[in-house]
Tab-separated table of C-alpha atoms in Angstrom:
chain	number	residue	atom	x	y	z
A	192	UNK	CA	0.000	0.000	0.000
A	193	UNK	CA	2.629	2.496	1.095
A	194	UNK	CA	4.766	1.437	-1.813
A	195	UNK	CA	1.991	2.125	-4.295
A	196	UNK	CA	1.267	5.507	-2.811
A	197	UNK	CA	4.948	6.334	-2.936
A	198	UNK	CA	5.110	5.249	-6.548
A	199	UNK	CA	2.364	7.643	-7.449
A	200	UNK	CA	3.982	10.517	-5.601
A	201	UNK	CA	7.354	10.246	-7.266
A	202	UNK	CA	6.944	11.775	-10.694
A	203	UNK	CA	8.177	9.960	-13.749
A	204	UNK	CA	10.924	12.455	-14.466
A	205	UNK	CA	12.185	12.415	-10.914
A	206	UNK	CA	12.077	8.604	-11.015
A	207	UNK	CA	14.428	8.529	-13.988
A	208	UNK	CA	16.843	10.794	-12.239
A	209	UNK	CA	16.702	8.787	-8.982
A	210	UNK	CA	17.120	5.522	-10.860
A	211	UNK	CA	20.183	6.940	-12.583
A	212	UNK	CA	21.697	8.194	-9.336
A	213	UNK	CA	21.066	4.869	-7.606
A	214	UNK	CA	22.611	2.917	-10.444
A	215	UNK	CA	25.667	5.133	-10.817
A	216	UNK	CA	26.309	6.495	-7.353
A	217	UNK	CA	25.178	3.580	-5.203
A	218	UNK	CA	26.746	1.460	-7.945
A	219	UNK	CA	30.178	2.918	-7.243
A	220	UNK	CA	30.204	0.979	-3.942
A	221	UNK	CA	27.598	-1.750	-4.530
A	222	UNK	CA	28.448	-2.481	-8.184
A	223	UNK	CA	26.619	-1.158	-11.237
A	224	UNK	CA	24.516	-4.318	-11.304
A	225	UNK	CA	24.245	-4.244	-7.475
A	226	UNK	CA	26.118	-7.533	-7.323
A	227	UNK	CA	28.244	-6.073	-4.529
A	228	UNK	CA	31.532	-4.261	-4.177
A	229	UNK	CA	32.870	-2.618	-1.063
A	230	UNK	CA	29.217	-2.604	0.019
A	231	UNK	CA	27.098	-5.793	-0.006
A	232	UNK	CA	24.996	-7.320	-2.779
A	233	UNK	CA	21.753	-5.318	-3.227
A	234	UNK	CA	20.164	-7.581	-5.813
A	235	UNK	CA	16.472	-8.402	-5.492
A	236	UNK	CA	17.038	-11.998	-4.501
A	237	UNK	CA	19.126	-11.180	-1.446
A	238	UNK	CA	16.975	-8.250	-0.357
A	239	UNK	CA	13.714	-10.254	-0.229
A	240	UNK	CA	14.337	-11.484	3.296
A	241	UNK	CA	15.347	-8.043	4.618
A	242	UNK	CA	12.509	-5.873	5.983
A	243	UNK	CA	11.727	-2.611	4.157
A	244	UNK	CA	11.988	-0.656	7.394
A	245	UNK	CA	15.572	-1.702	7.910
A	246	UNK	CA	16.562	-0.909	4.336
A	247	UNK	CA	14.859	2.483	4.524
A	248	UNK	CA	16.615	3.363	7.784
A	249	UNK	CA	19.985	2.322	6.384
A	250	UNK	CA	19.569	4.344	3.207
A	251	UNK	CA	18.239	7.350	5.087
A	252	UNK	CA	20.796	7.478	7.884
A	253	UNK	CA	23.685	5.384	6.583
A	254	UNK	CA	25.605	2.980	8.822
A	255	UNK	CA	27.884	4.998	11.131
A	256	UNK	CA	31.435	3.735	11.360
A	257	UNK	CA	31.229	2.164	7.890
A	258	UNK	CA	31.503	3.718	4.418
A	259	UNK	CA	27.695	3.540	3.941
A	260	UNK	CA	26.670	7.228	3.865
A	261	UNK	CA	23.259	8.757	4.733
A	262	UNK	CA	21.144	9.765	1.717
A	263	UNK	CA	18.401	11.859	3.324
A	264	UNK	CA	20.036	15.001	1.949
A	265	UNK	CA	19.290	13.790	-1.554
A	266	UNK	CA	16.059	11.756	-1.282
A	267	UNK	CA	12.896	12.307	0.740
A	268	UNK	CA	11.021	9.491	2.543
A	269	UNK	CA	8.744	8.662	-0.398
A	270	UNK	CA	11.699	8.500	-2.709
A	271	UNK	CA	13.629	6.200	-0.391
A	272	UNK	CA	10.586	3.916	-0.119
A	273	UNK	CA	10.413	3.917	-3.916
A	274	UNK	CA	14.122	2.998	-4.174
A	275	UNK	CA	13.624	0.078	-1.769
A	276	UNK	CA	10.583	-1.161	-3.692
A	277	UNK	CA	12.437	-0.961	-6.976
A	278	UNK	CA	15.539	-2.669	-5.598
A	279	UNK	CA	13.379	-5.525	-4.279
A	280	UNK	CA	11.729	-5.832	-7.666
A	281	UNK	CA	15.087	-5.837	-9.375
A	282	UNK	CA	13.922	-3.022	-11.604
A	283	UNK	CA	16.593	-0.376	-11.129
B	65	UNK	CA	34.495	-0.536	-35.309
B	66	UNK	CA	31.955	-2.731	-33.629
B	67	UNK	CA	33.053	-6.277	-32.923
B	68	UNK	CA	29.508	-7.439	-32.440
B	69	UNK	CA	28.324	-7.177	-35.999
B	70	UNK	CA	28.472	-10.887	-36.845
B	71	UNK	CA	26.575	-11.662	-33.677
B	72	UNK	CA	23.957	-9.092	-34.517
B	73	UNK	CA	23.472	-10.141	-38.085
B	74	UNK	CA	23.139	-13.874	-37.473
B	75	UNK	CA	21.554	-14.140	-34.062
B	76	UNK	CA	19.793	-17.418	-34.859
B	77	UNK	CA	22.812	-19.275	-36.096
B	78	UNK	CA	23.799	-22.259	-34.002
B	79	UNK	CA	27.249	-22.451	-32.518
B	80	UNK	CA	29.142	-24.898	-34.774
B	81	UNK	CA	28.026	-23.045	-37.879
B	82	UNK	CA	28.928	-19.760	-36.309
B	83	UNK	CA	32.357	-21.051	-35.394
B	84	UNK	CA	32.873	-22.326	-38.926
B	85	UNK	CA	31.903	-18.939	-40.246
B	86	UNK	CA	34.312	-17.226	-37.865
B	87	UNK	CA	37.120	-19.505	-38.998
B	88	UNK	CA	36.406	-18.777	-42.649
B	89	UNK	CA	36.227	-15.075	-41.905
B	90	UNK	CA	39.445	-15.198	-39.943
B	91	UNK	CA	41.202	-17.048	-42.783
B	92	UNK	CA	39.888	-14.598	-45.314
B	93	UNK	CA	41.002	-11.663	-43.248
B	94	UNK	CA	44.457	-13.011	-42.602
B	95	UNK	CA	44.890	-14.191	-46.187
B	96	UNK	CA	43.921	-11.211	-48.219
B	97	UNK	CA	41.966	-8.478	-46.501
B	98	UNK	CA	43.577	-5.307	-45.244
B	99	UNK	CA	46.706	-5.962	-43.206
B	100	UNK	CA	46.556	-3.541	-40.285
B	101	UNK	CA	49.108	-0.794	-40.834
B	102	UNK	CA	52.383	-1.301	-38.986
B	103	UNK	CA	52.188	0.862	-35.882
B	104	UNK	CA	53.672	1.364	-32.462
B	105	UNK	CA	51.591	1.403	-29.330
B	106	UNK	CA	53.261	4.181	-27.318
B	107	UNK	CA	50.575	6.713	-28.129
B	108	UNK	CA	47.644	4.354	-27.650
B	109	UNK	CA	45.341	3.851	-24.720
B	110	UNK	CA	41.890	2.671	-23.754
B	111	UNK	CA	38.766	4.388	-22.507
B	112	UNK	CA	36.457	2.163	-20.444
B	113	UNK	CA	32.774	2.437	-21.326
B	114	UNK	CA	31.515	1.016	-18.102
B	115	UNK	CA	27.798	0.739	-18.666
B	116	UNK	CA	28.092	-1.087	-21.982
B	117	UNK	CA	30.924	-3.450	-21.088
B	118	UNK	CA	33.090	-2.098	-23.869
B	119	UNK	CA	36.222	-0.061	-24.344
B	120	UNK	CA	37.568	2.191	-27.039
B	121	UNK	CA	41.139	1.995	-28.242
B	122	UNK	CA	42.312	5.561	-28.750
B	123	UNK	CA	45.325	7.358	-30.176
B	124	UNK	CA	46.617	10.368	-28.248
B	125	UNK	CA	48.660	11.827	-31.128
B	126	UNK	CA	45.741	12.479	-33.422
B	127	UNK	CA	42.901	12.368	-30.858
B	128	UNK	CA	41.186	9.535	-32.640
B	129	UNK	CA	39.237	6.457	-31.666
B	130	UNK	CA	40.601	3.408	-33.496
B	131	UNK	CA	38.134	0.733	-32.450
B	132	UNK	CA	35.526	-0.320	-29.939
B	133	UNK	CA	35.979	-3.719	-28.313
B	134	UNK	CA	32.847	-5.204	-26.739
B	135	UNK	CA	32.030	-8.176	-24.542
B	136	UNK	CA	34.085	-7.236	-21.473
B	137	UNK	CA	31.335	-7.854	-18.894
B	138	UNK	CA	30.588	-5.643	-15.878
B	139	UNK	CA	33.080	-2.800	-15.961
B	140	UNK	CA	31.990	-0.820	-12.903
B	141	UNK	CA	35.217	0.222	-11.257
B	142	UNK	CA	37.244	-1.395	-14.034
B	143	UNK	CA	40.969	-0.802	-14.196
B	144	UNK	CA	43.728	-1.691	-16.619
B	145	UNK	CA	47.413	-2.606	-16.598
B	146	UNK	CA	49.619	-3.053	-19.655
B	147	UNK	CA	52.015	-5.752	-20.805
B	148	UNK	CA	55.576	-4.488	-20.890
B	149	UNK	CA	55.565	-4.480	-24.692
B	150	UNK	CA	52.577	-2.125	-24.343
B	151	UNK	CA	50.580	-4.188	-26.801
B	152	UNK	CA	48.118	-5.880	-24.469
B	153	UNK	CA	45.736	-4.244	-22.021
B	154	UNK	CA	44.650	-6.431	-19.097
B	155	UNK	CA	41.195	-5.277	-18.061
B	156	UNK	CA	39.945	-6.099	-14.557
B	157	UNK	CA	36.152	-6.118	-14.425
B	158	UNK	CA	33.862	-6.036	-11.426
B	159	UNK	CA	32.366	-9.430	-12.295
B	160	UNK	CA	35.684	-11.227	-11.822
B	161	UNK	CA	36.474	-11.009	-15.525
B	162	UNK	CA	40.100	-10.702	-16.603
B	163	UNK	CA	40.317	-9.770	-20.257
B	164	UNK	CA	43.470	-9.455	-22.306
B	165	UNK	CA	42.858	-7.022	-25.161
B	166	UNK	CA	45.216	-6.798	-28.138
B	167	UNK	CA	45.554	-3.090	-28.989
B	168	UNK	CA	47.172	-3.767	-32.350
B	169	UNK	CA	44.710	-6.385	-33.598
B	170	UNK	CA	41.980	-4.415	-31.850
B	171	UNK	CA	40.252	-7.414	-30.355
B	172	UNK	CA	40.019	-9.615	-27.272
B	173	UNK	CA	42.966	-11.986	-27.125
B	174	UNK	CA	41.771	-13.999	-24.102
B	175	UNK	CA	39.155	-13.674	-21.427
B	176	UNK	CA	38.554	-15.601	-18.209
B	177	UNK	CA	36.195	-15.226	-15.273
B	178	UNK	CA	38.532	-15.808	-12.346
B	179	UNK	CA	36.370	-14.876	-9.349
B	180	UNK	CA	32.902	-13.669	-8.404
B	181	UNK	CA	33.720	-10.047	-7.714
B	182	UNK	CA	37.006	-8.235	-8.177
B	183	UNK	CA	38.578	-4.840	-7.793
B	184	UNK	CA	41.664	-4.410	-9.920
B	185	UNK	CA	45.082	-5.838	-10.453
B	186	UNK	CA	48.760	-5.385	-11.097
B	187	UNK	CA	51.504	-6.698	-13.351
B	188	UNK	CA	54.785	-8.040	-11.964
B	189	UNK	CA	58.043	-6.148	-12.358
B	190	UNK	CA	59.261	-8.556	-15.067
B	191	UNK	CA	55.916	-8.512	-16.867
B	192	UNK	CA	55.399	-12.257	-16.575
B	193	UNK	CA	52.543	-12.322	-14.051
B	194	UNK	CA	49.197	-10.620	-13.545
B	195	UNK	CA	47.771	-10.444	-10.026
B	196	UNK	CA	44.079	-9.782	-9.416
B	197	UNK	CA	42.516	-8.498	-6.227
B	198	UNK	CA	39.210	-10.141	-5.365
B	199	UNK	CA	36.339	-9.228	-3.071
B	200	UNK	CA	34.512	-12.505	-3.521
B	201	UNK	CA	36.099	-14.860	-2.587
B	202	UNK	CA	38.467	-12.450	-0.823
B	203	UNK	CA	42.067	-12.885	-1.886
B	204	UNK	CA	44.627	-12.571	-4.654
B	205	UNK	CA	45.081	-14.752	-7.712
B	206	UNK	CA	48.181	-14.672	-9.852
B	207	UNK	CA	48.117	-15.616	-13.547
B	208	UNK	CA	50.708	-16.049	-16.273
B	209	UNK	CA	50.600	-12.866	-18.342
B	210	UNK	CA	50.847	-14.729	-21.650
B	211	UNK	CA	48.400	-17.619	-21.160
B	212	UNK	CA	46.287	-16.421	-18.208
B	213	UNK	CA	46.979	-19.796	-16.549
B	214	UNK	CA	46.612	-19.719	-12.764
B	215	UNK	CA	49.975	-19.655	-10.968
B	216	UNK	CA	48.994	-18.916	-7.372
B	217	UNK	CA	45.824	-18.559	-5.331
B	218	UNK	CA	46.229	-16.627	-2.082
B	219	UNK	CA	43.014	-16.540	-0.022
B	220	UNK	CA	42.831	-13.564	2.332
B	221	UNK	CA	42.005	-15.573	5.414
B	222	UNK	CA	42.329	-13.356	8.462
B	223	UNK	CA	43.541	-14.348	11.905
B	224	UNK	CA	39.885	-14.750	12.961
B	225	UNK	CA	39.235	-17.264	10.194
B	226	UNK	CA	37.180	-14.997	7.918
B	227	UNK	CA	37.783	-14.056	4.320
B	228	UNK	CA	38.549	-10.406	3.763
B	229	UNK	CA	38.125	-8.261	0.688
B	230	UNK	CA	41.513	-7.307	-0.703
B	231	UNK	CA	42.234	-3.753	-1.830
B	232	UNK	CA	45.115	-1.547	-2.912
B	233	UNK	CA	47.005	-4.226	-4.851
B	234	UNK	CA	50.251	-2.968	-6.415
B	235	UNK	CA	53.426	-4.434	-7.864
B	236	UNK	CA	56.713	-3.920	-6.049
B	237	UNK	CA	60.333	-4.526	-7.069
B	238	UNK	CA	61.510	-8.134	-6.869
B	239	UNK	CA	58.366	-9.568	-8.468
B	240	UNK	CA	56.453	-8.839	-5.302
B	241	UNK	CA	52.857	-7.746	-4.904
B	242	UNK	CA	51.585	-5.723	-1.955
B	243	UNK	CA	47.931	-5.415	-0.921
B	244	UNK	CA	45.677	-4.686	2.038
B	245	UNK	CA	42.855	-6.572	3.743
B	246	UNK	CA	39.784	-4.369	4.226
B	247	UNK	CA	38.204	-6.483	6.972
B	248	UNK	CA	41.518	-7.987	8.079
B	249	UNK	CA	43.191	-4.644	8.964
B	250	UNK	CA	46.390	-6.010	7.472
B	251	UNK	CA	48.987	-5.429	4.761
B	252	UNK	CA	50.394	-8.503	3.041
B	253	UNK	CA	53.479	-8.758	0.855
B	254	UNK	CA	53.426	-11.607	-1.659
B	255	UNK	CA	56.836	-12.541	-3.004
B	256	UNK	CA	56.504	-14.278	-6.382
B	257	UNK	CA	60.204	-14.253	-7.254
B	258	UNK	CA	59.999	-18.061	-7.275
B	259	UNK	CA	56.566	-18.567	-8.859
B	260	UNK	CA	56.325	-22.194	-7.764
B	261	UNK	CA	56.921	-21.177	-4.165
B	262	UNK	CA	55.047	-17.975	-3.272
B	263	UNK	CA	56.123	-16.386	0.030
B	264	UNK	CA	53.731	-14.359	2.111
B	265	UNK	CA	54.681	-11.796	4.727
B	266	UNK	CA	51.827	-10.486	6.875
B	267	UNK	CA	51.612	-7.235	8.798
B	268	UNK	CA	48.595	-7.308	11.093
B	269	UNK	CA	46.861	-4.575	13.042
B	270	UNK	CA	47.854	-1.782	10.661
B	271	UNK	CA	44.699	0.221	11.466
B	272	UNK	CA	40.988	-0.069	10.848
B	273	UNK	CA	39.578	-0.524	7.368
B	274	UNK	CA	42.313	-0.094	4.775
B	275	UNK	CA	40.338	0.909	1.666
B	276	UNK	CA	43.037	1.491	-0.958
B	277	UNK	CA	46.782	1.607	-1.252
B	278	UNK	CA	49.563	2.945	-3.378
B	279	UNK	CA	53.251	2.477	-3.878
B	280	UNK	CA	55.595	5.406	-4.448
B	281	UNK	CA	56.945	5.555	-8.019
B	282	UNK	CA	60.369	4.328	-6.848
B	283	UNK	CA	58.731	1.198	-5.438
B	284	UNK	CA	59.923	1.828	-1.894
B	285	UNK	CA	56.967	2.919	0.249
B	286	UNK	CA	53.563	1.251	0.331
B	287	UNK	CA	50.858	3.414	1.900
B	288	UNK	CA	47.337	2.281	2.754
B	289	UNK	CA	44.473	4.710	3.364
B	290	UNK	CA	42.423	3.779	6.450
B	291	UNK	CA	38.682	4.331	6.446
B	292	UNK	CA	38.267	3.840	10.176
B	293	UNK	CA	41.230	5.908	11.364
B	294	UNK	CA	42.477	9.408	11.120
B	295	UNK	CA	45.794	8.447	9.540
B	296	UNK	CA	47.519	6.133	7.084
B	297	UNK	CA	49.583	2.971	7.301
B	298	UNK	CA	53.053	3.004	5.747
B	299	UNK	CA	55.425	0.126	5.000
B	300	UNK	CA	59.025	0.805	3.958
B	301	UNK	CA	59.777	-2.067	1.578
B	302	UNK	CA	63.496	-1.421	1.902
B	303	UNK	CA	63.209	-2.121	5.625
B	304	UNK	CA	60.155	-4.313	6.143
B	305	UNK	CA	61.555	-5.507	9.478
B	306	UNK	CA	60.674	-2.070	10.857
B	307	UNK	CA	57.031	-3.007	10.410
B	308	UNK	CA	54.106	-0.837	9.433
B	309	UNK	CA	54.175	2.709	10.767
B	310	UNK	CA	51.278	5.105	11.254
B	311	UNK	CA	51.731	8.347	9.378
B	312	UNK	CA	49.662	11.528	9.337
B	313	UNK	CA	48.008	10.456	12.561
B	314	UNK	CA	45.171	12.814	13.386
B	315	UNK	CA	45.341	14.601	10.033
B	316	UNK	CA	41.658	15.383	10.200
B	317	UNK	CA	41.681	16.898	13.679
B	318	UNK	CA	39.759	20.095	13.973
B	319	UNK	CA	37.385	19.426	11.096
B	320	UNK	CA	34.383	17.140	11.159
B	321	UNK	CA	34.425	14.116	8.898
B	322	UNK	CA	31.586	14.243	6.375
B	323	UNK	CA	29.805	11.257	4.883
B	324	UNK	CA	31.739	9.842	1.934
B	325	UNK	CA	29.746	9.381	-1.256
B	326	UNK	CA	32.584	7.873	-3.236
B	327	UNK	CA	35.761	6.286	-1.942
B	328	UNK	CA	38.853	8.296	-2.891
B	329	UNK	CA	41.531	6.617	-4.980
B	330	UNK	CA	45.098	6.654	-3.879
B	331	UNK	CA	46.586	5.287	-7.091
B	332	UNK	CA	48.688	7.860	-8.833
B	333	UNK	CA	49.236	9.862	-5.675
B	334	UNK	CA	50.595	13.153	-6.756
B	335	UNK	CA	54.201	13.126	-5.646
B	336	UNK	CA	56.095	16.218	-6.588
B	337	UNK	CA	59.651	16.449	-5.355
B	338	UNK	CA	59.555	15.983	-1.576
B	339	UNK	CA	55.863	16.809	-1.424
B	340	UNK	CA	52.925	14.475	-1.816
B	341	UNK	CA	49.374	15.641	-2.452
B	342	UNK	CA	46.495	13.354	-1.644
B	343	UNK	CA	42.744	13.296	-0.984
B	344	UNK	CA	41.468	13.875	2.558
B	345	UNK	CA	38.762	11.278	3.155
B	346	UNK	CA	35.429	12.811	4.165
B	347	UNK	CA	36.688	16.377	3.857
B	348	UNK	CA	36.693	19.062	1.217
B	349	UNK	CA	40.459	19.181	1.259
B	350	UNK	CA	43.563	18.150	-0.606
B	351	UNK	CA	46.375	17.477	1.830
B	352	UNK	CA	50.032	18.197	1.308
B	353	UNK	CA	52.606	16.099	3.092
B	354	UNK	CA	56.350	16.380	3.418
B	355	UNK	CA	57.834	13.021	2.352
B	356	UNK	CA	61.055	13.611	4.289
B	357	UNK	CA	59.360	13.386	7.693
B	358	UNK	CA	55.834	12.208	6.745
B	359	UNK	CA	54.324	15.286	8.382
B	360	UNK	CA	51.251	17.105	7.192
B	361	UNK	CA	52.287	20.338	5.537
B	362	UNK	CA	49.136	22.064	4.494
B	363	UNK	CA	45.415	21.619	3.943
B	364	UNK	CA	44.184	23.019	0.659
B	365	UNK	CA	40.481	23.796	0.656
B	366	UNK	CA	38.840	22.217	-2.373
B	367	UNK	CA	35.475	22.301	-4.121
B	368	UNK	CA	34.294	18.936	-2.763
B	369	UNK	CA	35.604	15.595	-1.522
B	370	UNK	CA	38.536	14.716	-3.783
B	371	UNK	CA	38.557	11.350	-5.562
B	372	UNK	CA	41.635	11.469	-7.801
B	373	UNK	CA	44.492	13.859	-7.020
B	374	UNK	CA	46.897	13.565	-9.939
B	375	UNK	CA	50.162	15.285	-10.687
B	376	UNK	CA	51.054	16.462	-14.178
B	377	UNK	CA	54.158	14.636	-15.402
B	378	UNK	CA	56.110	17.899	-14.985
B	379	UNK	CA	54.912	17.990	-11.322
B	380	UNK	CA	53.989	21.632	-11.639
B	381	UNK	CA	50.241	21.297	-11.257
B	382	UNK	CA	47.831	18.906	-9.593
B	383	UNK	CA	44.440	18.041	-11.068
B	384	UNK	CA	41.603	17.007	-8.772
B	385	UNK	CA	38.136	15.584	-9.384
B	386	UNK	CA	35.384	15.128	-6.805
B	387	UNK	CA	32.829	12.743	-5.366
B	388	UNK	CA	29.068	12.908	-5.888
B	389	UNK	CA	27.376	15.440	-5.765
B	390	UNK	CA	30.306	17.653	-6.837
B	391	UNK	CA	31.421	15.423	-9.666
B	392	UNK	CA	30.876	17.965	-12.427
B	393	UNK	CA	33.974	19.945	-11.485
B	394	UNK	CA	37.753	19.791	-11.755
B	395	UNK	CA	40.256	21.953	-9.944
B	396	UNK	CA	43.866	22.662	-10.803
B	397	UNK	CA	46.333	23.320	-7.974
B	398	UNK	CA	49.658	25.070	-8.451
B	399	UNK	CA	52.351	23.074	-6.642
B	400	UNK	CA	54.677	25.966	-5.826
B	401	UNK	CA	52.028	28.046	-4.086
B	402	UNK	CA	49.690	25.172	-3.064
B	403	UNK	CA	46.765	27.254	-4.333
B	404	UNK	CA	43.804	26.397	-6.524
B	405	UNK	CA	44.498	28.353	-9.701
B	406	UNK	CA	41.773	27.138	-12.000
B	407	UNK	CA	38.360	25.503	-11.945
B	408	UNK	CA	36.588	23.756	-14.812
B	409	UNK	CA	33.080	22.389	-15.137
B	410	UNK	CA	33.258	19.834	-17.925
B	411	UNK	CA	29.849	18.330	-17.071
B	412	UNK	CA	28.245	15.794	-14.730
B	413	UNK	CA	30.162	12.654	-13.910
B	414	UNK	CA	33.822	13.611	-14.254
B	415	UNK	CA	35.116	10.175	-13.302
B	416	UNK	CA	38.743	9.980	-14.298
B	417	UNK	CA	41.616	11.747	-15.962
B	418	UNK	CA	44.855	10.660	-17.595
B	419	UNK	CA	47.880	12.634	-18.811
B	420	UNK	CA	49.696	11.923	-22.048
B	421	UNK	CA	53.198	10.547	-21.349
B	422	UNK	CA	54.935	13.926	-21.242
B	423	UNK	CA	51.899	15.763	-19.990
B	424	UNK	CA	50.955	18.239	-22.726
B	425	UNK	CA	47.368	16.948	-22.689
B	426	UNK	CA	44.962	15.650	-20.113
B	427	UNK	CA	42.064	13.403	-21.118
B	428	UNK	CA	38.961	13.624	-18.969
B	429	UNK	CA	35.974	11.275	-18.948
B	430	UNK	CA	32.618	13.007	-18.528
B	431	UNK	CA	30.254	10.110	-17.907
B	432	UNK	CA	26.842	11.735	-18.101
B	433	UNK	CA	27.744	13.760	-21.179
B	434	UNK	CA	29.023	10.648	-22.986
B	435	UNK	CA	32.217	12.499	-23.805
B	436	UNK	CA	35.943	12.367	-23.363
B	437	UNK	CA	37.373	15.891	-23.294
B	438	UNK	CA	40.973	16.636	-24.143
B	439	UNK	CA	42.598	19.712	-22.581
B	440	UNK	CA	45.888	21.426	-23.248
B	441	UNK	CA	47.577	21.460	-19.819
B	442	UNK	CA	49.452	24.704	-20.537
B	443	UNK	CA	46.572	26.854	-21.783
B	444	UNK	CA	43.904	24.930	-19.790
B	445	UNK	CA	41.718	25.112	-22.918
B	446	UNK	CA	39.755	22.230	-24.356
B	447	UNK	CA	41.286	21.204	-27.662
B	448	UNK	CA	39.218	18.199	-28.708
B	449	UNK	CA	36.425	15.924	-27.630
B	450	UNK	CA	35.501	12.325	-28.453
B	451	UNK	CA	32.129	10.615	-28.088
B	452	UNK	CA	32.081	7.638	-25.685
B	453	UNK	CA	29.312	5.682	-23.941
B	454	UNK	CA	29.336	6.582	-20.226
B	455	UNK	CA	33.152	6.703	-20.122
B	456	UNK	CA	34.919	5.962	-16.836
B	457	UNK	CA	38.605	4.989	-16.575
B	458	UNK	CA	41.165	6.222	-19.113
B	459	UNK	CA	44.475	4.343	-19.288
B	460	UNK	CA	47.407	5.104	-21.595
B	461	UNK	CA	50.127	2.617	-22.509
B	462	UNK	CA	52.987	4.453	-20.787
B	463	UNK	CA	51.638	2.863	-17.593
B	464	UNK	CA	53.389	-0.274	-18.881
B	465	UNK	CA	56.677	1.092	-17.586
B	466	UNK	CA	55.692	2.568	-14.229
B	467	UNK	CA	55.827	0.737	-10.923
B	468	UNK	CA	52.440	0.720	-9.213
B	469	UNK	CA	50.401	1.461	-12.338
């Protein structure tokens, strides 16, 4: 439900730009195909068992003491929910 | 030149027929068709097109693209070393692919998938071995440079029994390779001078989270950047018995560490006389260090978090690019005054730069603009531009003859 609402709220143009940023700039640590790099594998298959809430918190606030940075400066809550949904669908 | 044309034209053809066709084509080409012109390779290089798994072979004398070679797999974070005859480029892909590309025949010579996830490599001092640094499974593999046959497999098993990602792999004199263990907090020296009997020397507890490393151009000092510490780890390879020393301890004191949106690269540390310039991690600064006593000399305020800090071959100026979200900009620092003297905005996604061997040009990849820009380093004016698909790394053949590159 939340995911669908979020989808509607993130405009198509903004979606393209977020998708590009996620692929390129998350990709620099997690791999362009999200197969993993310095940061772990973020492919749909592995993410299925990880709760949305956790993923959202991690993306929003980062993981202190590790290279995973916080992204709330660049994406709002709806957008982060959208990223998580798309990652879990394997459609980014 | 697109190497995929046969594939595209006959997608339905089954393998044996396709192979037969390739053989016939190959015979035809070698028998009669155009012999490639005789040429050297000293002014050649490659531009990685990371999103499409391809590279372009380019010529720096006439600013031309000679060919596109496809089928190189996942090239995020790809890097390249050259054979000592500067004919073959060894391309290290993210997907564990190791591809040997023939610059003169403009095609793939050999390709293997040697691991699940890798992060770069090095070539031995004598040119006979290629070492690859792997994240998954964590460790180093060494291959024969000519055949890509496995020579040694060195798992990065830490003292706690876990595999660690390996980073900062470089070659060192004496057919040695040096690298760091990201989770293992260690620096290992792999001596391959007797290939059948690899020797490993381990330095543990060097500091938390080594994320990259470099070797000075003379092959003497190996320095690892530490993500989890305010300092760097240094090993003097002339006197390894002295162990790893902490240098620049507390270099960030007095300024808050910001989140890091792209890990800085230490390769090609700008060393200019007795001074070294390098990226401050998590800070909008380029740092200057005195190599004589390893003390911090100066902090140079920069436009963003530096990724590559590279010295012109004449060591007079330093060029710096930046992490997301400041990756549309380049700054030029004058070495004598340690001041930013020029700022350029080539476009979004300035990922890498490479100087021609004697430094009259710098080539810059501008990912989001699908362009490689060529600047005159004296006038700081753009003199040419080449189209490329989401270009990332640029690597010229003179790397063949430089320790650590």
